[in-house]
PDB file of C-alpha atoms in Angstrom:
ATOM      1  CA  UNK A   1    -163.058  87.388-199.940  1.00 50.00           C
ATOM      2  CA  UNK A   2    -160.194  86.276-197.411  1.00 54.00           C
ATOM      3  CA  UNK A   3    -158.740  82.522-199.147  1.00 61.00           C
ATOM      4  CA  UNK A   4    -159.379  84.911-202.630  1.00 66.00           C
ATOM      5  CA  UNK A   5    -156.464  87.572-201.120  1.00 71.00           C
ATOM      6  CA  UNK A   6    -154.154  84.893-199.005  1.00 69.00           C
ATOM      7  CA  UNK A   7    -154.157  82.942-202.173  1.00 70.00           C
ATOM      8  CA  UNK A   8    -152.834  85.757-204.249  1.00 76.00           C
ATOM      9  CA  UNK A   9    -150.785  86.918-201.692  1.00 78.00           C
ATOM     10  CA  UNK A  10    -149.446  83.013-201.647  1.00 76.00           C
ATOM     11  CA  UNK A  11    -149.070  83.150-205.254  1.00 79.00           C
ATOM     12  CA  UNK A  12    -146.935  86.425-206.004  1.00 77.00           C
ATOM     13  CA  UNK A  13    -145.167  85.286-203.203  1.00 77.00           C
ATOM     14  CA  UNK A  14    -144.341  82.399-204.461  1.00 73.00           C
ATOM     15  CA  UNK A  15    -144.029  84.307-207.908  1.00 78.00           C
ATOM     16  CA  UNK A  16    -140.835  86.270-206.042  1.00 73.00           C
ATOM     17  CA  UNK A  17    -139.499  82.836-204.886  1.00 72.00           C
ATOM     18  CA  UNK A  18    -139.282  81.378-208.480  1.00 73.00           C
ATOM     19  CA  UNK A  19    -137.756  84.503-209.515  1.00 70.00           C
ATOM     20  CA  UNK A  20    -135.281  84.787-206.883  1.00 71.00           C
ATOM     21  CA  UNK A  21    -134.002  80.925-207.477  1.00 66.00           C
ATOM     22  CA  UNK A  22    -133.568  81.556-211.561  1.00 65.00           C
ATOM     23  CA  UNK A  23    -131.605  84.661-210.694  1.00 64.00           C
ATOM     24  CA  UNK A  24    -129.562  82.358-208.139  1.00 61.00           C
ATOM     25  CA  UNK A  25    -129.104  79.799-210.519  1.00 56.00           C
ATOM     26  CA  UNK A  26    -128.167  81.719-212.931  1.00 58.00           C
ATOM     27  CA  UNK A  27    -124.776  83.235-210.766  1.00 55.00           C
ATOM     28  CA  UNK A  28    -123.314  79.603-209.813  1.00 51.00           C
ATOM     29  CA  UNK A  29    -119.423  80.104-210.120  1.00 54.00           C
ATOM     30  CA  UNK A  30    -117.776  77.573-212.329  1.00 51.00           C
ATOM     31  CA  UNK A  31    -118.098  73.932-211.227  1.00 52.00           C
ATOM     32  CA  UNK A  32    -117.151  70.371-212.385  1.00 51.00           C
ATOM     33  CA  UNK A  33    -120.120  70.859-214.526  1.00 54.00           C
ATOM     34  CA  UNK A  34    -118.341  73.326-216.432  1.00 57.00           C
ATOM     35  CA  UNK A  35    -114.757  73.178-216.462  1.00 59.00           C
ATOM     36  CA  UNK A  36    -112.659  75.278-218.167  1.00 58.00           C
ATOM     37  CA  UNK A  37    -111.301  75.253-221.496  1.00 57.00           C
ATOM     38  CA  UNK A  38    -108.910  73.116-222.837  1.00 57.00           C
ATOM     39  CA  UNK A  39    -108.048  74.627-226.352  1.00 53.00           C
ATOM     40  CA  UNK A  40    -105.644  71.852-227.150  1.00 52.00           C
ATOM     41  CA  UNK A  41    -106.190  68.744-225.654  1.00 54.00           C
ATOM     42  CA  UNK A  42    -103.416  66.933-227.215  1.00 57.00           C
ATOM     43  CA  UNK A  43    -101.204  69.270-226.197  1.00 64.00           C
ATOM     44  CA  UNK A  44    -101.755  69.948-222.427  1.00 76.00           C
ATOM     45  CA  UNK A  45     -99.148  72.555-221.835  1.00 80.00           C
ATOM     46  CA  UNK A  46     -98.530  73.938-224.712  1.00 82.00           C
ATOM     47  CA  UNK A  47     -97.989  77.560-223.481  1.00 82.00           C
ATOM     48  CA  UNK A  48     -95.456  76.023-220.663  1.00 83.00           C
ATOM     49  CA  UNK A  49     -93.854  74.317-224.174  1.00 85.00           C
ATOM     50  CA  UNK A  50     -94.022  77.395-226.003  1.00 84.00           C
ATOM     51  CA  UNK A  51     -92.187  78.896-222.634  1.00 83.00           C
ATOM     52  CA  UNK A  52     -89.482  76.410-222.369  1.00 84.00           C
ATOM     53  CA  UNK A  53     -88.736  76.874-226.296  1.00 86.00           C
ATOM     54  CA  UNK A  54     -87.793  80.407-225.558  1.00 86.00           C
ATOM     55  CA  UNK A  55     -84.491  81.396-224.762  1.00 85.00           C
ATOM     56  CA  UNK A  56     -85.217  82.765-221.590  1.00 88.00           C
ATOM     57  CA  UNK A  57     -82.572  81.407-218.507  1.00 87.00           C
ATOM     58  CA  UNK A  58     -84.294  81.655-215.759  1.00 90.00           C
ATOM     59  CA  UNK A  59     -87.920  81.315-217.110  1.00 90.00           C
ATOM     60  CA  UNK A  60     -91.102  83.977-217.934  1.00 91.00           C
ATOM     61  CA  UNK A  61     -94.729  84.486-217.214  1.00 93.00           C
ATOM     62  CA  UNK A  62     -97.493  84.887-219.664  1.00 92.00           C
ATOM     63  CA  UNK A  63    -100.574  85.273-219.652  1.00 92.00           C
ATOM     64  CA  UNK A  64    -103.026  86.458-222.336  1.00 93.00           C
ATOM     65  CA  UNK A  65    -106.749  86.314-223.603  1.00 94.00           C
ATOM     66  CA  UNK A  66    -109.137  87.771-225.796  1.00 95.00           C
ATOM     67  CA  UNK A  67    -112.653  88.274-224.899  1.00 94.00           C
ATOM     68  CA  UNK A  68    -115.947  89.959-226.857  1.00 93.00           C
ATOM     69  CA  UNK A  69    -118.087  91.899-224.146  1.00 91.00           C
ATOM     70  CA  UNK A  70    -121.609  92.289-224.161  1.00 90.00           C
ATOM     71  CA  UNK A  71    -120.646  95.192-225.895  1.00 85.00           C
ATOM     72  CA  UNK A  72    -119.900  93.286-229.396  1.00 89.00           C
ATOM     73  CA  UNK A  73    -116.489  94.602-228.706  1.00 88.00           C
ATOM     74  CA  UNK A  74    -113.888  92.462-229.015  1.00 93.00           C
ATOM     75  CA  UNK A  75    -110.502  92.780-226.626  1.00 94.00           C
ATOM     76  CA  UNK A  76    -107.167  90.314-226.874  1.00 94.00           C
ATOM     77  CA  UNK A  77    -104.049  91.210-225.012  1.00 93.00           C
ATOM     78  CA  UNK A  78    -100.966  89.234-224.282  1.00 93.00           C
ATOM     79  CA  UNK A  79     -98.010  90.442-221.929  1.00 93.00           C
ATOM     80  CA  UNK A  80     -94.972  88.835-220.999  1.00 93.00           C
ATOM     81  CA  UNK A  81     -92.262  89.030-218.314  1.00 94.00           C
ATOM     82  CA  UNK A  82     -89.230  87.357-217.351  1.00 94.00           C
ATOM     83  CA  UNK A  83     -89.392  85.653-213.640  1.00 94.00           C
ATOM     84  CA  UNK A  84     -86.069  87.468-212.958  1.00 95.00           C
ATOM     85  CA  UNK A  85     -87.874  90.905-213.416  1.00 96.00           C
ATOM     86  CA  UNK A  86     -90.924  89.706-211.399  1.00 95.00           C
ATOM     87  CA  UNK A  87     -88.446  88.503-208.900  1.00 95.00           C
ATOM     88  CA  UNK A  88     -86.688  92.014-208.793  1.00 95.00           C
ATOM     89  CA  UNK A  89     -88.548  94.646-209.213  1.00 94.00           C
ATOM     90  CA  UNK A  90     -90.321  96.629-206.500  1.00 94.00           C
ATOM     91  CA  UNK A  91     -93.552  94.808-205.781  1.00 94.00           C
ATOM     92  CA  UNK A  92     -95.675  98.054-204.192  1.00 92.00           C
ATOM     93  CA  UNK A  93     -97.144  99.883-206.993  1.00 88.00           C
ATOM     94  CA  UNK A  94     -98.600  96.051-208.231  1.00 92.00           C
ATOM     95  CA  UNK A  95     -99.922  95.834-204.497  1.00 94.00           C
ATOM     96  CA  UNK A  96    -101.553  99.347-204.632  1.00 92.00           C
ATOM     97  CA  UNK A  97    -103.112  98.278-208.246  1.00 93.00           C
ATOM     98  CA  UNK A  98    -104.323  94.836-206.512  1.00 95.00           C
ATOM     99  CA  UNK A  99    -105.979  96.224-202.775  1.00 95.00           C
ATOM    100  CA  UNK A 100    -107.935  98.749-205.646  1.00 95.00           C
ATOM    101  CA  UNK A 101    -109.471  95.985-207.024  1.00 95.00           C
ATOM    102  CA  UNK A 102    -110.224  93.352-204.477  1.00 95.00           C
ATOM    103  CA  UNK A 103    -112.097  95.505-202.437  1.00 96.00           C
ATOM    104  CA  UNK A 104    -115.690  93.961-202.677  1.00 96.00           C
ATOM    105  CA  UNK A 105    -117.313  97.012-204.260  1.00 97.00           C
ATOM    106  CA  UNK A 106    -114.709  97.944-205.991  1.00 97.00           C
ATOM    107  CA  UNK A 107    -114.267  94.401-207.440  1.00 97.00           C
ATOM    108  CA  UNK A 108    -118.784  94.399-208.094  1.00 98.00           C
ATOM    109  CA  UNK A 109    -117.905  97.978-210.042  1.00 98.00           C
ATOM    110  CA  UNK A 110    -115.285  96.237-212.040  1.00 97.00           C
ATOM    111  CA  UNK A 111    -117.157  93.472-212.820  1.00 97.00           C
ATOM    112  CA  UNK A 112    -120.533  95.598-213.650  1.00 97.00           C
ATOM    113  CA  UNK A 113    -118.269  97.390-215.912  1.00 97.00           C
ATOM    114  CA  UNK A 114    -117.606  94.542-218.451  1.00 95.00           C
ATOM    115  CA  UNK A 115    -120.544  94.994-219.418  1.00 94.00           C
ATOM    116  CA  UNK A 116    -119.784  98.517-220.582  1.00 93.00           C
ATOM    117  CA  UNK A 117    -119.256 101.975-219.139  1.00 95.00           C
ATOM    118  CA  UNK A 118    -121.896 103.355-216.641  1.00 96.00           C
ATOM    119  CA  UNK A 119    -123.308 106.229-214.885  1.00 97.00           C
ATOM    120  CA  UNK A 120    -122.644 106.618-211.589  1.00 96.00           C
ATOM    121  CA  UNK A 121    -125.951 107.533-210.670  1.00 96.00           C
ATOM    122  CA  UNK A 122    -126.691 103.687-212.578  1.00 97.00           C
ATOM    123  CA  UNK A 123    -124.036 102.026-209.892  1.00 97.00           C
ATOM    124  CA  UNK A 124    -126.469 103.516-206.767  1.00 97.00           C
ATOM    125  CA  UNK A 125    -129.645 102.626-208.777  1.00 97.00           C
ATOM    126  CA  UNK A 126    -128.245  99.336-209.011  1.00 96.00           C
ATOM    127  CA  UNK A 127    -127.837  99.174-205.155  1.00 96.00           C
ATOM    128  CA  UNK A 128    -124.013  98.663-206.498  1.00 97.00           C
ATOM    129  CA  UNK A 129    -123.147 101.474-204.095  1.00 97.00           C
ATOM    130  CA  UNK A 130    -125.040 103.138-201.119  1.00 96.00           C
ATOM    131  CA  UNK A 131    -124.651 106.815-202.016  1.00 97.00           C
ATOM    132  CA  UNK A 132    -123.239 108.759-205.363  1.00 96.00           C
ATOM    133  CA  UNK A 133    -120.243 110.260-203.261  1.00 97.00           C
ATOM    134  CA  UNK A 134    -119.856 106.245-202.119  1.00 97.00           C
ATOM    135  CA  UNK A 135    -119.828 105.672-205.911  1.00 97.00           C
ATOM    136  CA  UNK A 136    -117.262 108.857-206.721  1.00 97.00           C
ATOM    137  CA  UNK A 137    -115.099 107.340-204.060  1.00 97.00           C
ATOM    138  CA  UNK A 138    -114.705 103.494-205.687  1.00 98.00           C
ATOM    139  CA  UNK A 139    -114.346 104.973-209.079  1.00 97.00           C
ATOM    140  CA  UNK A 140    -111.497 107.317-207.765  1.00 97.00           C
ATOM    141  CA  UNK A 141    -109.477 104.645-206.126  1.00 97.00           C
ATOM    142  CA  UNK A 142    -110.146 102.246-209.617  1.00 98.00           C
ATOM    143  CA  UNK A 143    -109.217 105.171-211.927  1.00 97.00           C
ATOM    144  CA  UNK A 144    -106.161 106.147-209.960  1.00 96.00           C
ATOM    145  CA  UNK A 145    -105.319 102.598-210.060  1.00 96.00           C
ATOM    146  CA  UNK A 146    -106.028 102.136-213.698  1.00 96.00           C
ATOM    147  CA  UNK A 147    -108.561  99.790-213.487  1.00 97.00           C
ATOM    148  CA  UNK A 148    -111.145 102.219-215.449  1.00 98.00           C
ATOM    149  CA  UNK A 149    -110.712 105.753-217.242  1.00 97.00           C
ATOM    150  CA  UNK A 150    -113.280 108.144-217.152  1.00 96.00           C
ATOM    151  CA  UNK A 151    -115.342 108.717-220.122  1.00 93.00           C
ATOM    152  CA  UNK A 152    -117.461 111.888-219.629  1.00 87.00           C
ATOM    153  CA  UNK A 153    -119.395 113.313-216.930  1.00 90.00           C
ATOM    154  CA  UNK A 154    -119.797 110.548-214.298  1.00 91.00           C
ATOM    155  CA  UNK A 155    -119.349 107.943-216.701  1.00 96.00           C
ATOM    156  CA  UNK A 156    -116.656 104.896-216.591  1.00 98.00           C
ATOM    157  CA  UNK A 157    -115.917 102.090-218.060  1.00 96.00           C
ATOM    158  CA  UNK A 158    -113.097  99.601-217.776  1.00 96.00           C
ATOM    159  CA  UNK A 159    -109.563 100.329-219.267  1.00 96.00           C
ATOM    160  CA  UNK A 160    -109.422  98.597-222.245  1.00 94.00           C
ATOM    161  CA  UNK A 161    -105.673  97.524-221.417  1.00 94.00           C
ATOM    162  CA  UNK A 162    -106.768  96.457-218.141  1.00 96.00           C
ATOM    163  CA  UNK A 163    -109.774  93.765-218.698  1.00 96.00           C
ATOM    164  CA  UNK A 164    -108.004  90.628-220.338  1.00 96.00           C
ATOM    165  CA  UNK A 165    -105.212  90.867-216.767  1.00 95.00           C
ATOM    166  CA  UNK A 166    -108.601  91.448-214.572  1.00 96.00           C
ATOM    167  CA  UNK A 167    -110.263  88.762-216.244  1.00 95.00           C
ATOM    168  CA  UNK A 168    -106.975  86.799-215.829  1.00 95.00           C
ATOM    169  CA  UNK A 169    -106.703  87.510-211.981  1.00 95.00           C
ATOM    170  CA  UNK A 170    -109.976  86.496-211.573  1.00 94.00           C
ATOM    171  CA  UNK A 171    -108.952  83.126-213.548  1.00 93.00           C
ATOM    172  CA  UNK A 172    -106.147  82.516-211.203  1.00 92.00           C
ATOM    173  CA  UNK A 173    -107.810  82.586-208.186  1.00 91.00           C
ATOM    174  CA  UNK A 174    -110.475  79.632-208.861  1.00 88.00           C
ATOM    175  CA  UNK A 175    -109.309  76.307-207.573  1.00 82.00           C
ATOM    176  CA  UNK A 176    -107.264  74.348-209.690  1.00 70.00           C
TER     177      UNK A 176
END
């Protein structure tokens, strides 16, 4: 009887390990085996060439993207600023917005919201935050910085105009 119970325990522990390994394998970040898209292989710097063709004396910066979310919603966004504007504008508001999203818990909240709206209670249930109070605090900071919007009673979603910028920031932090 002892051997049978030991065997069951061992089998259950092995199954738990296999499930954990499978979960970890699906969360492995992009590597050399999964390189970024090269949409125009023949025109490696097509975006730079397009910017160079514009008559902007000191250049400009652009980002754009299209993303189909798990909900089926498709978001497209494009933003461009001259480098003169970016060099001379006050950066404080930009730092505040970056600080809000760069907090590890808030980053996890934003990443989770890419999958669709979520309730404060779900953040606690999924152990993204430790309490309802913490969830409201972090969501409040993200909302104040413009990253998320409140849809209803305790339900939050990413602001549509912030989805592509968020993904752009994450892409910009890759080792390239």
